[in-house]
Coordinates of C-alpha atoms and ligand atoms in Angstrom, one line a residue:
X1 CA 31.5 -29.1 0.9
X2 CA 28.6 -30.6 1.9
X3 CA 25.5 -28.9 3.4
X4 CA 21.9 -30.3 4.3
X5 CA 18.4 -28.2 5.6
X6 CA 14.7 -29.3 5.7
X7 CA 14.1 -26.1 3.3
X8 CA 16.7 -24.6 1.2
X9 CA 14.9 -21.0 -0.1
X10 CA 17.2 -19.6 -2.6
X11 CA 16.5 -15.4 -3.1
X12 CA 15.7 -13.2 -0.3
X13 CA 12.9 -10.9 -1.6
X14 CA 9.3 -11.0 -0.1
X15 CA 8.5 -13.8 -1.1
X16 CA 11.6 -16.3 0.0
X17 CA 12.0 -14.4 3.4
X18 CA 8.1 -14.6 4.2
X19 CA 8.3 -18.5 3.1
X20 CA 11.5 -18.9 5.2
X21 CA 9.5 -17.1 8.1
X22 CA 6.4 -18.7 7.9
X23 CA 8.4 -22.6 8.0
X24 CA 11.6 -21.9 10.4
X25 CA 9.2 -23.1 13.0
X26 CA 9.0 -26.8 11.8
X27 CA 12.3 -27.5 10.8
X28 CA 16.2 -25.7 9.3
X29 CA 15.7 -23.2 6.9
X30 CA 19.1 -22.3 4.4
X31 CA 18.9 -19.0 2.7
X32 CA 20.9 -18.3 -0.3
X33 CA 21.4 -15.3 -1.6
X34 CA 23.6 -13.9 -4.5
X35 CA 25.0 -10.9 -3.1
X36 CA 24.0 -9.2 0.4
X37 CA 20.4 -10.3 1.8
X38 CA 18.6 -7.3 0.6
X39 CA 20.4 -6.3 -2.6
X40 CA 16.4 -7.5 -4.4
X41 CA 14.4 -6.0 -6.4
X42 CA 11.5 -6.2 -3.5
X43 CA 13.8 -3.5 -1.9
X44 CA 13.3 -0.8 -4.9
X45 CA 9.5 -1.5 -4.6
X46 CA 7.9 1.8 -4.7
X47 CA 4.2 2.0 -5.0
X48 CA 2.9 -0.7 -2.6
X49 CA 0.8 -3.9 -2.3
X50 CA -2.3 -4.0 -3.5
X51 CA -4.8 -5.7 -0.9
X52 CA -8.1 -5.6 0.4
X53 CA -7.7 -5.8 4.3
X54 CA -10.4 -7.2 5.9
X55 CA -12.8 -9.9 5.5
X56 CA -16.2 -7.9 4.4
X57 CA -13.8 -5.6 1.9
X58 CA -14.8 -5.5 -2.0
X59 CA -12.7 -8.6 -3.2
X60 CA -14.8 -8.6 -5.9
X61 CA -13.4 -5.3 -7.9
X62 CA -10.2 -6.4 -6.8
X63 CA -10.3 -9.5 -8.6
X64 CA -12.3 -7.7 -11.7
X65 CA -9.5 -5.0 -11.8
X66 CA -7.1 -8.1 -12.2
X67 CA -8.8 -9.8 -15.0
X68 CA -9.0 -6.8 -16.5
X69 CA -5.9 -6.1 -16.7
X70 CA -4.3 -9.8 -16.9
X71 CA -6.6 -9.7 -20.6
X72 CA -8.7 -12.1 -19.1
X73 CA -6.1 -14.7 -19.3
X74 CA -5.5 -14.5 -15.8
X75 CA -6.9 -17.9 -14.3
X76 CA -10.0 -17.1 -12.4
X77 CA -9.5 -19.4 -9.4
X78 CA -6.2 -18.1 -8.6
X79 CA -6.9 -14.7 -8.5
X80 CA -9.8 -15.0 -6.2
X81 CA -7.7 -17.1 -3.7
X82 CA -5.3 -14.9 -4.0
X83 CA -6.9 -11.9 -3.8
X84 CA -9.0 -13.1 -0.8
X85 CA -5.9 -14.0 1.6
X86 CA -5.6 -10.0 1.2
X87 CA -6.1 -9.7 5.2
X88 CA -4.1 -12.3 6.2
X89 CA -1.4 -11.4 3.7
X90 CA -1.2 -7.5 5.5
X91 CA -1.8 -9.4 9.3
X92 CA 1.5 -11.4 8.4
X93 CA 3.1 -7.8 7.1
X94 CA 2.3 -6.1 10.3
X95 CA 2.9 -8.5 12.5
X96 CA 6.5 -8.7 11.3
X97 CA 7.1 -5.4 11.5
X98 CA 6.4 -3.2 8.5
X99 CA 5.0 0.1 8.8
X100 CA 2.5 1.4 6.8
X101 CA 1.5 5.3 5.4
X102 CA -0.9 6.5 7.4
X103 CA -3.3 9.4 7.0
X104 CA -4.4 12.6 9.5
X105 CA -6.9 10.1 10.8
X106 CA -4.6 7.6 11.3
X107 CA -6.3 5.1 9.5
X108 CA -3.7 3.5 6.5
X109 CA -3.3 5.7 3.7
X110 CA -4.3 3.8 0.5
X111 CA -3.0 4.9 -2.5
X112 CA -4.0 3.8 -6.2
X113 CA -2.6 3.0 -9.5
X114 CA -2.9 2.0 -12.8
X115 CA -5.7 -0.3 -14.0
X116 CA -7.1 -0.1 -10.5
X117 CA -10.8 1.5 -9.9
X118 CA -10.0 2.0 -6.2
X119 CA -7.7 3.1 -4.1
X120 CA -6.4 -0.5 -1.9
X121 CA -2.7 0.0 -1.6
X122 CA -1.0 -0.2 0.8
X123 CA 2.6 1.9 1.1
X124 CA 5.4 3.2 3.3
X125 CA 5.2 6.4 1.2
X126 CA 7.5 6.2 -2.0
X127 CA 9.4 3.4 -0.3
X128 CA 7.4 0.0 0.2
X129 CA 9.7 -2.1 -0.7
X130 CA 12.6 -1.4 1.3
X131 CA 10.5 -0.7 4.5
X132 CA 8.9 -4.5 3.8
X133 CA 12.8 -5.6 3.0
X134 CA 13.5 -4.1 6.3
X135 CA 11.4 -5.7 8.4
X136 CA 11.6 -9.2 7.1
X137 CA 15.5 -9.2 7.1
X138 CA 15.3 -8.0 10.7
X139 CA 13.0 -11.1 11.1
X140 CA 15.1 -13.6 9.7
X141 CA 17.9 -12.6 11.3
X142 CA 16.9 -13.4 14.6
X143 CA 15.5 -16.3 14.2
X144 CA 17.8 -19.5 15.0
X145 CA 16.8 -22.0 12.7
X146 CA 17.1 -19.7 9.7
X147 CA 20.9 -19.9 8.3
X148 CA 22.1 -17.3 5.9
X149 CA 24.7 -17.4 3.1
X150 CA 25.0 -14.5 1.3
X151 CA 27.4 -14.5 -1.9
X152 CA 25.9 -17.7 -2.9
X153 CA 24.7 -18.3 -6.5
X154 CA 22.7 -21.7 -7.4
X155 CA 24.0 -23.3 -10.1
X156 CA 21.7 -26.3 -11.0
X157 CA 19.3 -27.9 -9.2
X158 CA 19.8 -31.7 -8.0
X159 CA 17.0 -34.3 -9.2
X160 CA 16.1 -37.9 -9.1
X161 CA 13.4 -39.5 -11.2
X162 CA 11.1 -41.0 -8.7
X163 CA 8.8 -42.9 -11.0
X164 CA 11.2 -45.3 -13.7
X165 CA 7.5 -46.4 -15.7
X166 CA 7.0 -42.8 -16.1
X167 CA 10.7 -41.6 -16.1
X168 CA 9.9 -37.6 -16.6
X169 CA 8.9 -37.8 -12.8
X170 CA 11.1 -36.1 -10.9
X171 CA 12.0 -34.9 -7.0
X172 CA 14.1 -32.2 -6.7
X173 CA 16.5 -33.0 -3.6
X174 CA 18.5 -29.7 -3.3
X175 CA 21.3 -27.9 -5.5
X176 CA 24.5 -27.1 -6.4
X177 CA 25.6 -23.5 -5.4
X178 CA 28.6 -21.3 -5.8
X179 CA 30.5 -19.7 -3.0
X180 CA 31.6 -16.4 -5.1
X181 CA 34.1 -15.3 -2.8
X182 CA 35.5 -19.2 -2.2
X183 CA 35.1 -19.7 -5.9
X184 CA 33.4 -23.6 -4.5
X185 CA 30.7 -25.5 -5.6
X186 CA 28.6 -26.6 -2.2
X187 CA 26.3 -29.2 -2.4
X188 CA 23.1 -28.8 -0.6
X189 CA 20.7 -31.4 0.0
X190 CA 16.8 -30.4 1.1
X191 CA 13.6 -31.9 1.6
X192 CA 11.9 -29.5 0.3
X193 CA 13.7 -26.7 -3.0
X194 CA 12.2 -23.0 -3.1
X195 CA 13.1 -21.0 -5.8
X196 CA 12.4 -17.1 -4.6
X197 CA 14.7 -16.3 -7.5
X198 CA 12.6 -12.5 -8.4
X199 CA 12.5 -11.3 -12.2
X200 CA 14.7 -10.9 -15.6
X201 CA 14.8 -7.5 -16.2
X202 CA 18.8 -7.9 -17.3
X203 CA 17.8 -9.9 -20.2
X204 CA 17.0 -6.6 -21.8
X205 CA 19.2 -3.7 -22.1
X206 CA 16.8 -1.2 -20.2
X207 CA 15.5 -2.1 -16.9
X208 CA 14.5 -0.6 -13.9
X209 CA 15.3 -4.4 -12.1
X210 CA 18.3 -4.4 -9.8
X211 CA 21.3 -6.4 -11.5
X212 CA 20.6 -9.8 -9.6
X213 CA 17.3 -10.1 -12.3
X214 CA 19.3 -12.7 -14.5
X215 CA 15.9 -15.1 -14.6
X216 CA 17.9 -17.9 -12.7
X217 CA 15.2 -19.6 -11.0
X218 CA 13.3 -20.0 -14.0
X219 CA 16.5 -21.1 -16.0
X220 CA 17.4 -23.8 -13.3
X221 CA 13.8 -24.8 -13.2
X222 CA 13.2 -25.1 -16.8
X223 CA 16.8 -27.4 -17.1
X224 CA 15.7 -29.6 -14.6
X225 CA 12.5 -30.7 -16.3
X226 CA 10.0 -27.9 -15.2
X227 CA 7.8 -26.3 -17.6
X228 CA 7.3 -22.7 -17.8
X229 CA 4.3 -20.5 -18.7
X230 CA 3.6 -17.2 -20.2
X231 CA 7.1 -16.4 -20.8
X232 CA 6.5 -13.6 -23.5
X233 CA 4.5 -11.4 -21.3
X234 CA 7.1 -9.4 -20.1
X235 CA 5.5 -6.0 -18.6
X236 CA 7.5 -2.9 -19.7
X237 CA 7.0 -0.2 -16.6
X238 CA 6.0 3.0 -18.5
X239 CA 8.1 5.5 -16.6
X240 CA 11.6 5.4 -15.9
X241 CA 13.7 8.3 -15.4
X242 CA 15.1 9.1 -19.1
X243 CA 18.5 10.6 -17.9
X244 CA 22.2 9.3 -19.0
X245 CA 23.6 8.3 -15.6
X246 CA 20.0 7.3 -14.0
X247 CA 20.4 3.4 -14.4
X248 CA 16.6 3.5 -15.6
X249 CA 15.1 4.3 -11.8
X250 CA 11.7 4.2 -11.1
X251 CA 9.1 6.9 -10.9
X252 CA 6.7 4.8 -9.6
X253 CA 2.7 4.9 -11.2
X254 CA 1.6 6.0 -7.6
X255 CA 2.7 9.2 -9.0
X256 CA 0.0 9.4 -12.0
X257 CA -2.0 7.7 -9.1
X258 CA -2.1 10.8 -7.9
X259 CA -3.1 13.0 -10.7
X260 CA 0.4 13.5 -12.5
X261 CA 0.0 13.7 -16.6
X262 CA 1.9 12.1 -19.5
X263 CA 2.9 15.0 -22.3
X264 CA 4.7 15.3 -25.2
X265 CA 8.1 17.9 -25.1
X266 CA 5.7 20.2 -26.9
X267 CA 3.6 20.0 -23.6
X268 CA 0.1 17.6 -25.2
X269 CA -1.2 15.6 -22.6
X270 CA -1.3 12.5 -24.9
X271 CA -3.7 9.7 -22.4
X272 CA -6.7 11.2 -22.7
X273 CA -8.4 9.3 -26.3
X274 CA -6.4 6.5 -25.3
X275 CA -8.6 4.7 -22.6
X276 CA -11.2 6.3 -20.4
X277 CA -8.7 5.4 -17.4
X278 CA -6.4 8.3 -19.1
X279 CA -3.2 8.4 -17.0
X280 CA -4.1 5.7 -14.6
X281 CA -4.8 2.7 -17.9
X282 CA -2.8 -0.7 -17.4
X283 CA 0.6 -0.6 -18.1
X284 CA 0.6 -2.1 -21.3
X285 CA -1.9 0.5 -22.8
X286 CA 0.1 3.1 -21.4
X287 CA 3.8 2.1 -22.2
X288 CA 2.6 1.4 -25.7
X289 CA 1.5 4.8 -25.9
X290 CA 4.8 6.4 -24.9
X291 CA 6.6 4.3 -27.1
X292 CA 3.9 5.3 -30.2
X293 CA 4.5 8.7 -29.4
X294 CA 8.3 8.8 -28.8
X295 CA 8.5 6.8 -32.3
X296 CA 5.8 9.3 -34.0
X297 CA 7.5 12.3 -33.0
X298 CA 11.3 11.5 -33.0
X299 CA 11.6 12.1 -29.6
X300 CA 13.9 10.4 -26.8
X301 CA 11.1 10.9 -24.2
X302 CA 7.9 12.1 -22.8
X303 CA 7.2 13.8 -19.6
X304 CA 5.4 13.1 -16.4
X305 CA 4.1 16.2 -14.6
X306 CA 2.8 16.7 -11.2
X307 CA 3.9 19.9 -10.9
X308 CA 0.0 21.3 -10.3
X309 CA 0.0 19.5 -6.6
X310 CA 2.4 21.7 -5.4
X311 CA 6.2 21.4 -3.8
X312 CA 4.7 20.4 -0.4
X313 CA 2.4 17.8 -1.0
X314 CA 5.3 16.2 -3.4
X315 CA 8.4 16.5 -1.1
X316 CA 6.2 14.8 1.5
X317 CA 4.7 12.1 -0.3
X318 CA 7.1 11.1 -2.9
X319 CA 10.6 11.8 -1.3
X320 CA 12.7 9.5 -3.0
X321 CA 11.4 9.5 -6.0
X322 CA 12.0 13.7 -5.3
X323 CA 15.5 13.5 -3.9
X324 CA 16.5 11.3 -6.7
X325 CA 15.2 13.3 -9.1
X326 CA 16.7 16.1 -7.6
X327 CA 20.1 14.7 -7.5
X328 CA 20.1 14.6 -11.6
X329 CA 19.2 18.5 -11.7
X330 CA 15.4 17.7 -11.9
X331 CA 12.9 19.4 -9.5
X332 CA 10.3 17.5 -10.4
X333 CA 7.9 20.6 -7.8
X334 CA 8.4 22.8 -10.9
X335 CA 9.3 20.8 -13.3
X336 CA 8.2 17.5 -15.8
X337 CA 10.1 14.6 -15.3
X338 CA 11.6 13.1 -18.4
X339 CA 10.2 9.7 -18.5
X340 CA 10.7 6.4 -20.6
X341 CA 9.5 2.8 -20.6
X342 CA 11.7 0.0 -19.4
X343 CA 11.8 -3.6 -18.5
X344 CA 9.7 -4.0 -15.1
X345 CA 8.4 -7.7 -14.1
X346 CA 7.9 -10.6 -16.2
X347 CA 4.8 -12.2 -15.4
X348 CA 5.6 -15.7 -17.1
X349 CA 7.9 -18.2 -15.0
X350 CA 8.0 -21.5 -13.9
X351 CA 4.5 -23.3 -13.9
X352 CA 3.2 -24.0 -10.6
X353 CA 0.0 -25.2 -8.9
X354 CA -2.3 -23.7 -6.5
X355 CA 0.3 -24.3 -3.5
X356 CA 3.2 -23.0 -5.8
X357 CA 4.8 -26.4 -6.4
X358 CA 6.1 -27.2 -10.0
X359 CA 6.2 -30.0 -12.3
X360 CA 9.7 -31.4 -10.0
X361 CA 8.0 -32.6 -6.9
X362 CA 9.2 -30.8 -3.8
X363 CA 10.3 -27.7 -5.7
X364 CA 8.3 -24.6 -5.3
X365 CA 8.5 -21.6 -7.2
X366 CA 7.0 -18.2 -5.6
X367 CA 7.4 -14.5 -6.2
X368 CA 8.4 -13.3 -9.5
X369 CA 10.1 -16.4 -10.7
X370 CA 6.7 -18.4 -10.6
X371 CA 3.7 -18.2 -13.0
X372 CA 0.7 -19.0 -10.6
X373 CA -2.4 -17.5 -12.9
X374 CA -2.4 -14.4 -11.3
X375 CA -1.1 -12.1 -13.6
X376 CA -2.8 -13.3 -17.0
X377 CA -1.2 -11.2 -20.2
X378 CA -0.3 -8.5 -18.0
X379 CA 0.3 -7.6 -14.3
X380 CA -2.0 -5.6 -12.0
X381 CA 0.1 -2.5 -10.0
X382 CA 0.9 -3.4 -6.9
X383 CA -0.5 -7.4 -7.1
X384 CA 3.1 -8.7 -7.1
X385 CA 3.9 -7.7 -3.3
X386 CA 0.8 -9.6 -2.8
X387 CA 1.3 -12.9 -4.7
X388 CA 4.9 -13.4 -3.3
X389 CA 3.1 -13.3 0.2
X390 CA -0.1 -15.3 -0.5
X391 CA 2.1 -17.9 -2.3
X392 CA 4.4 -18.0 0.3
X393 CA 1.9 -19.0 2.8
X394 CA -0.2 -21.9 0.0
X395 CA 3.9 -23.2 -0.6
X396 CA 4.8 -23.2 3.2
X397 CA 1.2 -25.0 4.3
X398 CA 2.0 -27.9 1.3
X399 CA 5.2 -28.5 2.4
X400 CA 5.0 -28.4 6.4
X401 CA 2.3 -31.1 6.1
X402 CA 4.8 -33.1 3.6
X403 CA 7.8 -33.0 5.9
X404 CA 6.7 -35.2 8.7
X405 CA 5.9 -37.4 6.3
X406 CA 9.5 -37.1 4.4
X407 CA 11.2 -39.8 3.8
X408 CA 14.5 -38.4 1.8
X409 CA 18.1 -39.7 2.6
X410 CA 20.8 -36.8 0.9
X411 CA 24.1 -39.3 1.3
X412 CA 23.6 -40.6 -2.2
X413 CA 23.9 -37.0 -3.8
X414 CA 26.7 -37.0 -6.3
X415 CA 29.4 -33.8 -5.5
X416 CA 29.8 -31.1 -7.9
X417 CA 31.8 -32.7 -11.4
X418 CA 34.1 -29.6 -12.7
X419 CA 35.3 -32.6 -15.1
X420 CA 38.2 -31.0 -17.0
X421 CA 37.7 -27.4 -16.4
X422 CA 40.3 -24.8 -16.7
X423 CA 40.6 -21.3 -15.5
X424 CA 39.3 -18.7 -18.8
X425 CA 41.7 -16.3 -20.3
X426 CA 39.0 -15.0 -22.4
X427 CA 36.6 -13.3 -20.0
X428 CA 35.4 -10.7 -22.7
X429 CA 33.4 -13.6 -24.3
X430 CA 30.9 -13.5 -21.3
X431 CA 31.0 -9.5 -21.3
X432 CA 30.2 -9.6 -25.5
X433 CA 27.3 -12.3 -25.3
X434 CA 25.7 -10.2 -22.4
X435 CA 25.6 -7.6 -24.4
X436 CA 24.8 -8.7 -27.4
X437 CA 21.5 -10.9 -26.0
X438 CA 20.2 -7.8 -24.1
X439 CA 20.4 -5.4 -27.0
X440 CA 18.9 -7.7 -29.4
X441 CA 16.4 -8.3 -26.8
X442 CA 15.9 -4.6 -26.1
X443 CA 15.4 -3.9 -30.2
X444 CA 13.6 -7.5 -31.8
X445 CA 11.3 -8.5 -28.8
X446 CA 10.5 -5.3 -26.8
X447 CA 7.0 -3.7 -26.5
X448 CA 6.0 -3.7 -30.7
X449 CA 7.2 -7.3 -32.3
X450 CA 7.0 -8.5 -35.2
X451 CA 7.3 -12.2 -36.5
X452 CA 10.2 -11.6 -38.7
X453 CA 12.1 -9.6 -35.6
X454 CA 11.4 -12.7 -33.1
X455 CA 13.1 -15.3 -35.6
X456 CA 15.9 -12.8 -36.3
X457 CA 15.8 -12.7 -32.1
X458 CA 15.9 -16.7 -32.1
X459 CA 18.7 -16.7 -34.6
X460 CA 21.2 -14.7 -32.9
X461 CA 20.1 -16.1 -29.5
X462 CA 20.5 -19.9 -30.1
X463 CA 24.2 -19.0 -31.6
X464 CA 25.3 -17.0 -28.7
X465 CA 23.6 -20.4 -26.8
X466 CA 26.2 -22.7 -28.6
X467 CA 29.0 -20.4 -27.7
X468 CA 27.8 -20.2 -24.4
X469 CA 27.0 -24.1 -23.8
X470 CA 30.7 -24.6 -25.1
X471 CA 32.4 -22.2 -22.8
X472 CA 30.7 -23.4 -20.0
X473 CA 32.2 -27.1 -19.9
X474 CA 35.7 -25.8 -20.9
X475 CA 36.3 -23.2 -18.1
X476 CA 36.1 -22.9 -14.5
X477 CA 32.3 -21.2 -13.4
X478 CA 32.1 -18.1 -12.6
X479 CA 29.1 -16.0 -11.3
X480 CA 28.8 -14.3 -14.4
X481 CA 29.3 -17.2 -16.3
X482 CA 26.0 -18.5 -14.6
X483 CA 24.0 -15.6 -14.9
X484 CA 25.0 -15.3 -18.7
X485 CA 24.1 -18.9 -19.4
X486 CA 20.8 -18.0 -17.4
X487 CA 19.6 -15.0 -19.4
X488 CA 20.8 -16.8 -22.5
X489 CA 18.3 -19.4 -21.9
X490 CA 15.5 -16.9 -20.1
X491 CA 15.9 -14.9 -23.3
X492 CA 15.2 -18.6 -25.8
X493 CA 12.4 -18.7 -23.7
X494 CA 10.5 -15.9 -24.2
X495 CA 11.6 -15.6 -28.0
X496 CA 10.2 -18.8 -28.2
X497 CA 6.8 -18.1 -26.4
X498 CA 6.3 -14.8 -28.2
X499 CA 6.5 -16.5 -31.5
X500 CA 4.0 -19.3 -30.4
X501 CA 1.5 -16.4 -29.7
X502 CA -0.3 -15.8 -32.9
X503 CA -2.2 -12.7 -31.2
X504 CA -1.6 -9.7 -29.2
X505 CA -2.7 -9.6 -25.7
X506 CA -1.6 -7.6 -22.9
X507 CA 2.0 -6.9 -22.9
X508 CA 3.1 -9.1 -26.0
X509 CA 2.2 -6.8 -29.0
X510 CA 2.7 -8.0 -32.6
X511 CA 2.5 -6.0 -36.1
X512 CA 1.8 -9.5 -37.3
X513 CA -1.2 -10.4 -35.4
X514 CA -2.5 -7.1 -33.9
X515 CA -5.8 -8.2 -32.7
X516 CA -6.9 -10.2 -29.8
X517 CA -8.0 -14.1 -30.8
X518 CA -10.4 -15.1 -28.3
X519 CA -11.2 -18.1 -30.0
X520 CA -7.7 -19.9 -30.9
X521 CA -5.2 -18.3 -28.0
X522 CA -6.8 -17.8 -25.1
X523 CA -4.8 -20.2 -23.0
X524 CA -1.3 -20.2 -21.7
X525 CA 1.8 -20.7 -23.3
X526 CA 3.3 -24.2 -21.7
X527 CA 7.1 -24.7 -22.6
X528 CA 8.0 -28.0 -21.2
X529 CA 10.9 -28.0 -19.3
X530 CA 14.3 -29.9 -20.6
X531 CA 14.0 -33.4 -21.4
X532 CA 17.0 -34.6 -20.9
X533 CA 18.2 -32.4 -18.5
X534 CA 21.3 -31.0 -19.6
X535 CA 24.6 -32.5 -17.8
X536 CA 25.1 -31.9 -14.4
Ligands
SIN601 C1 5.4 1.3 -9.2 O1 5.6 1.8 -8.1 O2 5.0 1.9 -10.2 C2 5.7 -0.2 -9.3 C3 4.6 -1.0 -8.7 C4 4.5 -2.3 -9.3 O3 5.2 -2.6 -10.2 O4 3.6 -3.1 -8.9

């Protein structure tokens, strides 16, 4: 089958649905999805978006607060333009429907967290995300240029080389996707390709990402000649919910926002000589800590206690996060919860430019998939809502003014090749590999590295590759297939990155190379993407 759109947006968090919103106007928007339209990771968003609201607000500490924490890698331009479409960003929100917090006063109720020296957050109490999800899938769904298909996983992406002097030129003209449920390759042609494709969490073993974060936008980027950036900052979410059947949920940092304390099982608060911010330091600072501790003392957690605000304040401004607790035996109104770091939001992805388009022209990346220079060495709280909406808006501008001028033809694109292709009678080789790349992921390339445990990492990575690569041309895809050969390749990636990194800064930690080298690695890490693409 054959399918064509002006726009083909492929991941329905924030930051595809806003795009998708923002360009249905001008022209045919197809949405692709890999399981139902708001089974994303914005959904579990707790805390908020971070946002100075109106135009005489204090950008500046906003943007400070962002350096800070990005280790000053983050790339000053960006983060003032996208700190300063704040207004506009929450204007957008509003005017398709979310609902904010709001105080006695009525005025919004901003909340803070981590690494921020004010309070500019916007939330729908403990559950931003899905009110934002809400909203914007109610949005989409009425609108009649906007077609969905939901159990829908992109394969590859389709290219042409646009420029045969200088032959790494490319335009991306669409993709291949899988139907799950038809088990068919559709071929879909587009002017213009966003990827909206969210994190990769699932590349290590504990995550608090929902189980669509398999890093497939930036593994379909990358093998269609895109480079990627800042792969090895992978941001590690201090506090999880350390309990056997908890699937590593979220207890979001708007609870140390408001005054909750990290201690030991011996009750030590253990922030307070770590960084004047205590509690409330960037994420990195703060998950190292927990892990330092857990490792000094032997134990399988630490604890987060807000037990001193008392049951009503808690039940009425953290519900989920108390009703969830609550449902595994904690009460976290008289209680500490037992808490534990996990894989959050990686803040590398595919290279883009200050309108979110990357190295392919006509394919955009936005959201978490992208690396725009916001985040630097390490996310800001509460900055990601925000990017996915500013970027968004630069990536739908860019390519509304392009499509008048578009000149693309899609009858020439070749159909889906399964070549030889069998069906697999050895499905346990996808379940083993999976596995095996997220635990050695989880135990060589986690918060504390080390040079010897990245090439160990590699090693076992680029064998499990061949197996993969292998595998893949013999059999029949599957979805699981594609999502293995993407964290397999996500996983290369940021191996390779952390080893090129001869420092530590922000979230990527080595034993090797403790200190910060201002001098010889303050810049990104560029990966350039496949050259030649590999077939298909
Ligand atoms: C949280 O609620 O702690 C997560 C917010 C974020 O990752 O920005």
């Amino acid at each position: 089958m054959k399918l064509t759109a002006d726009f083909l947006v492929i991941g329905t968090g924030i930051a595809g649905l806003s795009y998708a919103l923002k360009v249905a106007e001008k022209g045919s928007v197809l949405l692709v999805t890999k399981r139902q339209i708001d089974f994303t990771a914005t959904r579990l968003a707790q805390g908020g978006i971070a946002a100075v609201s109106s135009v005489d607000g204090d950008f500046t500490s906003h943007a400070e607060d962002t350096m800070v924490a990005g280790a000053d890698l983050s790339d000053p331009e960006i983060v003032d333009l996208a700190i300063g479409m704040g207004p506009k960003v929450i204007e957008d929100l509003l005017n398709w429907g979310v609902e904010f917090s709001r105080n006695d006063q009525n005025k919004y109720d901003l909340a803070r967290e981590g690494g921020h020296s004010h309070r500019r957050i916007f939330h729908a109490k403990d559950a931003t995300g899905r009110e934002i999800e809400r909203a914007l899938v109610a949005a989409v769904d009425k609108h009649p240029s906007i077609q969905i298909l939901e159990n829908h996983i992109a394969i590859d992406l389709i290219t042409e080389v646009i420029n045969q002097q200088q032959t790494d030129e490319k335009r991306c003209l669409g993709a291949y996707v899988l139907d799950i449920e038809a088990q068919e390759v559709i071929t879909i042609g587009a002017h213009f390709t966003v990827l909206a494709t969210g994190g990769a969490g699932k590349v290590y073993l504990f995550t608090c990402n929902p189980d669509v974060a398999t890093g497939d936008g930036v593994a379909i980027a990358w093998r269609a000649g895109a480079a990627v950036a800042n792969m090895e900052f992978m941001q590690f979410h201090p506090t999880t919910l350390y309990h056997p059947n908890a699937k590593s949920f979220l207890i979001s940092e708007a609870v140390r926002g408001e005054g909750a304390i990290l201690r030991r099982s011996d009750g030590t608060a253990f922030m307070a000589d770590q960084h004047p911010l205590k509690d409330l330091a960037p994420r990195d600072i703060v998950a190292r800590a927990i892990d330092h501790q857990m490792k000094k003392y032997g134990d399988d957690c630490v604890f987060l206690d807000i037990t001193h605000k008392g049951a009503e304040y808690i039940q009425e401004r953290f519900p989920t996060i108390y009703e969830t607790c609550l449902g595994y035996g904690i009460d976290m109104t008289t209680e500490p919860i037992p808490v534990v770091p996990a894989a959050h939001y990686i803040c590398g992805g595919v290279q883009v430019d200050c309108h979110g388009e990357s190295g392919v022209n006509n394919l955009f990346a936005i959201g978490e998939c992208a690396c725009t220079g916001l985040h630097g060495a390490n996310r800001l709280a509460s900055n990601s809502l925000l990017e996915g909406v500013a970027f968004a808006e630069l990536a739908a501008q860019t390519s509304l003014k392009r499509l008048a001028s578009s000149q693309v033809e899609f009858p020439s694109i070749a159909p889906w090749d399964s070549g030889n292709a069998t069906d697999s009678d050895e499905e346990v080789i996808v379940a083993h590999n999976w596995e095996e790349i997220r635990r050695c992921m989880w135990s060589y390339v986690g918060i504390v590295r080390t040079t010897k445990r990245l090439n160990r990492a590699l090693n076992r990575i680029q064998l499990i590759q061949k197996e993969i690569i292998e595998y893949y041309w013999d059999f029949h895809i599957t979805s699981d297939l594609i999502e293995l050969r993407n964290i397999a390749t996500v996983a290369e990636l940021i191996v390779k990155s952390a080893l090129q990194r001869k420092e530590s800064r922000g979230l990527h930690f080595t034993l090797d190379f403790p200190e910060r080298d201002d001098l010889n690695c303050k810049h990104d890490t560029i990966i350039p993407g496949a050259s030649p693409a590999p077939k298909q």
